[in-house]
């Protein structure tokens, strides 16, 4: 069978990225230009600044990726691009770049859902097989997804309010840790002790999540301590907070494992880089004899390699789009 080379483009939030992946699994080159250092100054991603940065970076990122892969556009079979969900101004830059390349070089355009991309970051590590359960945990999403086959997505549950990464970043901000606070909270959690009592979010029988109550509990705790002239112990808060998050996520995964036929488990998204979440999920999978994989740390956060990998499956299934496709800030995977 002829090899298929997909050029992927991702620009849904604050990373401008391009990647070339062969046959859905073999990464030839990936370039990521992150804007974290710029948005750090504002305590979070500023959409207008993000789109302007994408405009500045996109051509250079694509050219550098082709150069690293030692390929020309004529060697590429199709162009995969994130069309949603994400920041509309940011999405439009990647999508317009992809459309332009598709038009000039007469290549098929393959629109990829951002969450599908995150899940397929695992496919670059190990070949995914089915039925599969995926826990998607990122700055913008918290979802439990069941897949009977490639691109067959069934949502079991999702967050009713804040995403888990958003909650990490807000809790970090309360204790003065700059954006994105998740990695730092993760580090501090290993130094601290579980000394603060925080509520377990949403103790019902669904597959849903809720993190705004946990975030508010941390804000109130900080406020109460300040009124007493004290300050929170950052390390203990991080340990206490992370314990509740790990327990909450694990409870939903265990419920799905007990109720569904699952052969393979993956997690995905920025928060999937978290060390305690990884080890707790690995333990659950080992106990239940379920094979699993985690994305490499560098591909937990946004990147185009995951878009090119997912794009391969969309492409071989004929799921291409015409050039009038628009970006969508909010769009369902299901
Ligand atoms: O996947 P991503 O780039 O964002 C979306 O597409 O929404 O993930 C970014 C999120 C941020 O909220 C960041 O704080 C969090 O992932 N994150 C972590 C860790 N590393 C990144 N959260 C907890 N522990 C980590 N080690
Ligand atoms: Zn993402």
Short mmCIF file of N, CA, C and O in Angstrom, two decimals, residues 204-281:
data_model
loop_
_atom_site.label_atom_id
_atom_site.label_comp_id
_atom_site.label_asym_id
_atom_site.label_seq_id
_atom_site.Cartn_x
_atom_site.Cartn_y
_atom_site.Cartn_z
N UNK A 204 -22.48 12.12 42.25
CA UNK A 204 -23.69 11.43 41.78
C UNK A 204 -23.30 10.20 40.98
O UNK A 204 -22.14 9.80 40.94
N UNK A 205 -24.29 9.60 40.34
CA UNK A 205 -24.06 8.33 39.65
C UNK A 205 -23.80 8.52 38.15
O UNK A 205 -23.86 7.56 37.39
N UNK A 206 -23.51 9.76 37.74
CA UNK A 206 -23.34 10.00 36.30
C UNK A 206 -21.86 9.86 35.92
O UNK A 206 -21.01 9.55 36.75
N UNK A 207 -21.59 10.14 34.65
CA UNK A 207 -20.19 10.17 34.18
C UNK A 207 -19.70 11.62 34.11
O UNK A 207 -18.67 11.89 33.51
N UNK A 208 -20.48 12.54 34.68
CA UNK A 208 -20.13 13.95 34.56
C UNK A 208 -19.13 14.41 35.61
O UNK A 208 -18.89 13.72 36.60
N UNK A 209 -18.59 15.59 35.37
CA UNK A 209 -17.63 16.20 36.29
C UNK A 209 -18.11 17.61 36.61
O UNK A 209 -18.84 18.23 35.83
N UNK A 210 -17.65 18.12 37.74
CA UNK A 210 -17.91 19.52 38.08
C UNK A 210 -16.72 19.99 38.91
O UNK A 210 -16.39 19.38 39.92
N UNK A 211 -16.08 21.06 38.47
CA UNK A 211 -14.90 21.52 39.20
C UNK A 211 -15.04 22.93 39.78
O UNK A 211 -14.16 23.40 40.47
N UNK A 212 -16.18 23.60 39.49
CA UNK A 212 -16.27 24.98 39.97
C UNK A 212 -16.42 25.04 41.49
O UNK A 212 -15.94 25.98 42.13
N UNK A 213 -17.07 24.03 42.09
CA UNK A 213 -17.24 24.00 43.55
C UNK A 213 -15.88 23.85 44.24
O UNK A 213 -15.62 24.48 45.27
N UNK A 214 -15.05 23.03 43.67
CA UNK A 214 -13.71 22.81 44.23
C UNK A 214 -12.89 24.11 44.14
O UNK A 214 -12.23 24.50 45.11
N UNK A 215 -13.00 24.77 42.99
CA UNK A 215 -12.29 26.04 42.80
C UNK A 215 -12.79 27.08 43.83
O UNK A 215 -11.98 27.73 44.51
N UNK A 216 -14.12 27.17 44.00
CA UNK A 216 -14.68 28.14 44.96
C UNK A 216 -14.23 27.81 46.37
O UNK A 216 -13.96 28.72 47.17
N UNK A 217 -14.15 26.51 46.69
CA UNK A 217 -13.73 26.12 48.04
C UNK A 217 -12.31 26.61 48.32
O UNK A 217 -12.00 27.08 49.43
N UNK A 218 -11.44 26.53 47.31
CA UNK A 218 -10.06 27.00 47.48
C UNK A 218 -10.04 28.53 47.65
O UNK A 218 -9.35 29.06 48.52
N UNK A 219 -10.86 29.23 46.85
CA UNK A 219 -10.91 30.70 46.94
C UNK A 219 -11.40 31.11 48.35
O UNK A 219 -10.82 31.99 48.99
N UNK A 220 -12.45 30.42 48.85
CA UNK A 220 -12.99 30.73 50.19
C UNK A 220 -11.97 30.45 51.29
O UNK A 220 -11.82 31.22 52.22
N UNK A 221 -11.29 29.32 51.13
CA UNK A 221 -10.28 28.93 52.12
C UNK A 221 -9.19 30.01 52.19
O UNK A 221 -8.80 30.45 53.28
N UNK A 222 -8.76 30.45 51.03
CA UNK A 222 -7.71 31.48 50.97
C UNK A 222 -8.20 32.79 51.61
O UNK A 222 -7.49 33.41 52.40
N UNK A 223 -9.44 33.13 51.32
CA UNK A 223 -10.05 34.34 51.85
C UNK A 223 -10.12 34.28 53.38
O UNK A 223 -9.74 35.22 54.08
N UNK A 224 -10.58 33.14 53.90
CA UNK A 224 -10.69 32.96 55.36
C UNK A 224 -9.33 33.07 56.05
O UNK A 224 -9.20 33.70 57.09
N UNK A 225 -8.33 32.45 55.43
CA UNK A 225 -6.97 32.51 56.01
C UNK A 225 -6.46 33.95 56.00
O UNK A 225 -5.87 34.41 56.98
N UNK A 226 -6.71 34.66 54.90
CA UNK A 226 -6.25 36.06 54.79
C UNK A 226 -6.89 36.92 55.86
O UNK A 226 -6.26 37.79 56.47
N UNK A 227 -8.20 36.66 56.11
CA UNK A 227 -8.91 37.45 57.13
C UNK A 227 -8.32 37.22 58.52
O UNK A 227 -8.36 38.09 59.37
N UNK A 228 -7.76 36.03 58.70
CA UNK A 228 -7.14 35.72 60.00
C UNK A 228 -5.69 36.21 60.03
O UNK A 228 -4.96 35.97 60.98
N UNK A 229 -5.25 36.81 58.93
CA UNK A 229 -3.87 37.29 58.85
C UNK A 229 -2.88 36.18 58.53
O UNK A 229 -1.67 36.35 58.66
N UNK A 230 -3.38 35.03 58.09
CA UNK A 230 -2.51 33.91 57.71
C UNK A 230 -2.46 33.79 56.20
O UNK A 230 -3.23 34.42 55.51
N UNK A 231 -1.54 32.96 55.73
CA UNK A 231 -1.62 32.64 54.30
C UNK A 231 -1.61 31.12 54.16
O UNK A 231 -1.14 30.40 55.04
N UNK A 232 -2.15 30.66 53.02
CA UNK A 232 -2.24 29.21 52.80
C UNK A 232 -0.85 28.62 52.61
O UNK A 232 0.02 29.25 52.03
N UNK A 233 -0.68 27.39 53.08
CA UNK A 233 0.55 26.66 52.79
C UNK A 233 0.40 26.10 51.37
O UNK A 233 -0.42 25.22 51.12
N UNK A 234 1.18 26.67 50.44
CA UNK A 234 1.03 26.34 49.01
C UNK A 234 1.18 24.84 48.74
O UNK A 234 0.45 24.25 47.96
N UNK A 235 2.19 24.25 49.40
CA UNK A 235 2.49 22.84 49.13
C UNK A 235 1.33 21.96 49.62
O UNK A 235 0.89 21.05 48.93
N UNK A 236 0.84 22.26 50.84
CA UNK A 236 -0.26 21.46 51.38
C UNK A 236 -1.54 21.66 50.58
O UNK A 236 -2.31 20.72 50.36
N UNK A 237 -1.75 22.89 50.13
CA UNK A 237 -2.95 23.14 49.32
C UNK A 237 -2.85 22.35 48.02
O UNK A 237 -3.82 21.71 47.60
N UNK A 238 -1.67 22.39 47.39
CA UNK A 238 -1.48 21.67 46.13
C UNK A 238 -1.72 20.18 46.34
O UNK A 238 -2.42 19.53 45.54
N UNK A 239 -1.19 19.61 47.42
CA UNK A 239 -1.37 18.18 47.69
C UNK A 239 -2.84 17.86 47.93
O UNK A 239 -3.37 16.86 47.42
N UNK A 240 -3.52 18.70 48.71
CA UNK A 240 -4.93 18.46 49.04
C UNK A 240 -5.80 18.58 47.79
O UNK A 240 -6.68 17.75 47.54
N UNK A 241 -5.54 19.60 46.99
CA UNK A 241 -6.30 19.83 45.76
C UNK A 241 -6.09 18.68 44.77
O UNK A 241 -7.03 18.11 44.22
N UNK A 242 -4.82 18.32 44.58
CA UNK A 242 -4.52 17.28 43.59
C UNK A 242 -5.14 15.93 43.98
O UNK A 242 -5.59 15.18 43.14
N UNK A 243 -5.19 15.68 45.28
CA UNK A 243 -5.78 14.41 45.75
C UNK A 243 -7.26 14.34 45.37
O UNK A 243 -7.75 13.32 44.88
N UNK A 244 -7.98 15.46 45.57
CA UNK A 244 -9.41 15.48 45.21
C UNK A 244 -9.57 15.29 43.70
O UNK A 244 -10.43 14.53 43.25
N UNK A 245 -8.73 15.97 42.91
CA UNK A 245 -8.83 15.85 41.45
C UNK A 245 -8.59 14.40 41.02
O UNK A 245 -9.36 13.83 40.24
N UNK A 246 -7.52 13.80 41.53
CA UNK A 246 -7.18 12.43 41.14
C UNK A 246 -8.34 11.49 41.51
O UNK A 246 -8.79 10.69 40.69
N UNK A 247 -8.84 11.61 42.74
CA UNK A 247 -9.93 10.72 43.17
C UNK A 247 -11.18 10.90 42.29
O UNK A 247 -11.84 9.92 41.94
N UNK A 248 -11.48 12.15 41.97
CA UNK A 248 -12.68 12.44 41.16
C UNK A 248 -12.56 11.81 39.77
O UNK A 248 -13.49 11.17 39.28
N UNK A 249 -11.41 12.01 39.13
CA UNK A 249 -11.22 11.46 37.78
C UNK A 249 -11.24 9.93 37.81
O UNK A 249 -11.88 9.28 36.98
N UNK A 250 -10.57 9.36 38.81
CA UNK A 250 -10.47 7.90 38.90
C UNK A 250 -11.84 7.25 39.12
O UNK A 250 -12.12 6.19 38.58
N UNK A 251 -12.66 7.92 39.91
CA UNK A 251 -13.98 7.35 40.21
C UNK A 251 -14.80 7.16 38.93
O UNK A 251 -15.44 6.12 38.73
N UNK A 252 -14.74 8.15 38.03
CA UNK A 252 -15.50 8.07 36.77
C UNK A 252 -14.90 7.00 35.85
O UNK A 252 -15.62 6.29 35.16
N UNK A 253 -13.58 6.92 35.83
CA UNK A 253 -12.93 5.92 34.96
C UNK A 253 -13.28 4.51 35.47
O UNK A 253 -13.61 3.61 34.69
N UNK A 254 -13.25 4.33 36.78
CA UNK A 254 -13.57 3.01 37.35
C UNK A 254 -15.02 2.63 37.06
O UNK A 254 -15.33 1.47 36.78
N UNK A 255 -15.90 3.61 37.12
CA UNK A 255 -17.32 3.34 36.82
C UNK A 255 -17.45 2.86 35.36
O UNK A 255 -18.12 1.87 35.10
N UNK A 256 -16.78 3.55 34.44
CA UNK A 256 -16.86 3.17 33.03
C UNK A 256 -16.28 1.77 32.82
O UNK A 256 -16.85 0.95 32.09
N UNK A 257 -15.18 1.48 33.49
CA UNK A 257 -14.55 0.15 33.34
C UNK A 257 -15.49 -0.94 33.85
O UNK A 257 -15.58 -2.02 33.26
N UNK A 258 -16.24 -0.64 34.90
CA UNK A 258 -17.13 -1.68 35.45
C UNK A 258 -18.39 -1.84 34.60
O UNK A 258 -19.05 -2.87 34.66
N UNK A 259 -18.73 -0.83 33.80
CA UNK A 259 -20.00 -0.90 33.06
C UNK A 259 -19.85 -1.14 31.56
O UNK A 259 -20.81 -1.49 30.89
N UNK A 260 -18.67 -0.92 31.01
CA UNK A 260 -18.49 -1.00 29.56
C UNK A 260 -17.44 -2.04 29.20
O UNK A 260 -16.55 -2.32 30.01
N UNK A 261 -17.50 -2.51 27.96
CA UNK A 261 -16.44 -3.40 27.50
C UNK A 261 -15.28 -2.50 27.04
O UNK A 261 -15.44 -1.68 26.12
N UNK A 262 -14.16 -2.62 27.72
CA UNK A 262 -13.03 -1.74 27.40
C UNK A 262 -11.75 -2.57 27.27
O UNK A 262 -11.38 -3.30 28.19
N UNK A 263 -11.10 -2.46 26.10
CA UNK A 263 -9.86 -3.21 25.87
C UNK A 263 -8.63 -2.33 26.03
O UNK A 263 -7.53 -2.79 26.24
N UNK A 264 -8.86 -1.03 25.85
CA UNK A 264 -7.71 -0.12 25.82
C UNK A 264 -8.11 1.19 26.46
O UNK A 264 -9.23 1.67 26.28
N UNK A 265 -7.20 1.78 27.24
CA UNK A 265 -7.49 3.05 27.89
C UNK A 265 -6.43 4.08 27.50
O UNK A 265 -5.23 3.76 27.47
N UNK A 266 -6.88 5.29 27.20
CA UNK A 266 -5.93 6.38 26.97
C UNK A 266 -6.41 7.63 27.70
O UNK A 266 -7.59 7.77 27.98
N UNK A 267 -5.47 8.47 28.03
CA UNK A 267 -5.85 9.77 28.54
C UNK A 267 -5.24 10.80 27.60
O UNK A 267 -4.39 10.46 26.77
N UNK A 268 -5.69 12.03 27.66
CA UNK A 268 -5.25 13.02 26.67
C UNK A 268 -5.44 14.43 27.19
O UNK A 268 -6.19 14.65 28.13
N UNK A 269 -4.75 15.38 26.58
CA UNK A 269 -4.89 16.79 26.97
C UNK A 269 -3.78 17.21 27.92
O UNK A 269 -3.08 16.38 28.49
N UNK A 270 -3.67 18.51 28.10
CA UNK A 270 -2.58 19.07 28.91
C UNK A 270 -2.47 18.47 30.31
O UNK A 270 -1.36 18.20 30.79
N UNK A 271 -3.60 18.23 30.95
CA UNK A 271 -3.56 17.72 32.33
C UNK A 271 -3.11 16.25 32.38
O UNK A 271 -2.69 15.75 33.43
N UNK A 272 -3.13 15.59 31.22
CA UNK A 272 -2.65 14.20 31.16
C UNK A 272 -1.14 14.12 31.42
O UNK A 272 -0.58 13.04 31.56
N UNK A 273 -0.49 15.28 31.51
CA UNK A 273 0.95 15.30 31.87
C UNK A 273 1.11 15.11 33.38
O UNK A 273 2.23 14.89 33.86
N UNK A 274 0.03 15.20 34.12
CA UNK A 274 0.12 15.18 35.59
C UNK A 274 0.59 13.82 36.12
O UNK A 274 0.02 12.78 35.79
N UNK A 275 1.59 13.87 36.96
CA UNK A 275 2.24 12.63 37.43
C UNK A 275 1.31 11.77 38.29
O UNK A 275 1.24 10.55 38.11
N UNK A 276 0.60 12.39 39.23
CA UNK A 276 -0.28 11.59 40.09
C UNK A 276 -1.47 11.03 39.33
O UNK A 276 -1.92 9.91 39.60
N UNK A 277 -1.99 11.82 38.39
CA UNK A 277 -3.13 11.33 37.59
C UNK A 277 -2.66 10.13 36.76
O UNK A 277 -3.33 9.10 36.71
N UNK A 278 -1.49 10.23 36.17
CA UNK A 278 -0.96 9.11 35.37
C UNK A 278 -0.78 7.86 36.21
O UNK A 278 -1.20 6.76 35.81
N UNK A 279 -0.18 8.01 37.39
CA UNK A 279 0.10 6.78 38.14
C UNK A 279 -1.19 6.17 38.69
O UNK A 279 -1.33 4.94 38.71
N UNK A 280 -2.17 7.00 39.07
CA UNK A 280 -3.44 6.44 39.57
C UNK A 280 -4.19 5.72 38.45
O UNK A 280 -4.74 4.63 38.66
N UNK A 281 -4.18 6.30 37.25
CA UNK A 281 -4.89 5.67 36.12
C UNK A 281 -4.18 4.38 35.69
O UNK A 281 -4.83 3.38 35.37
#
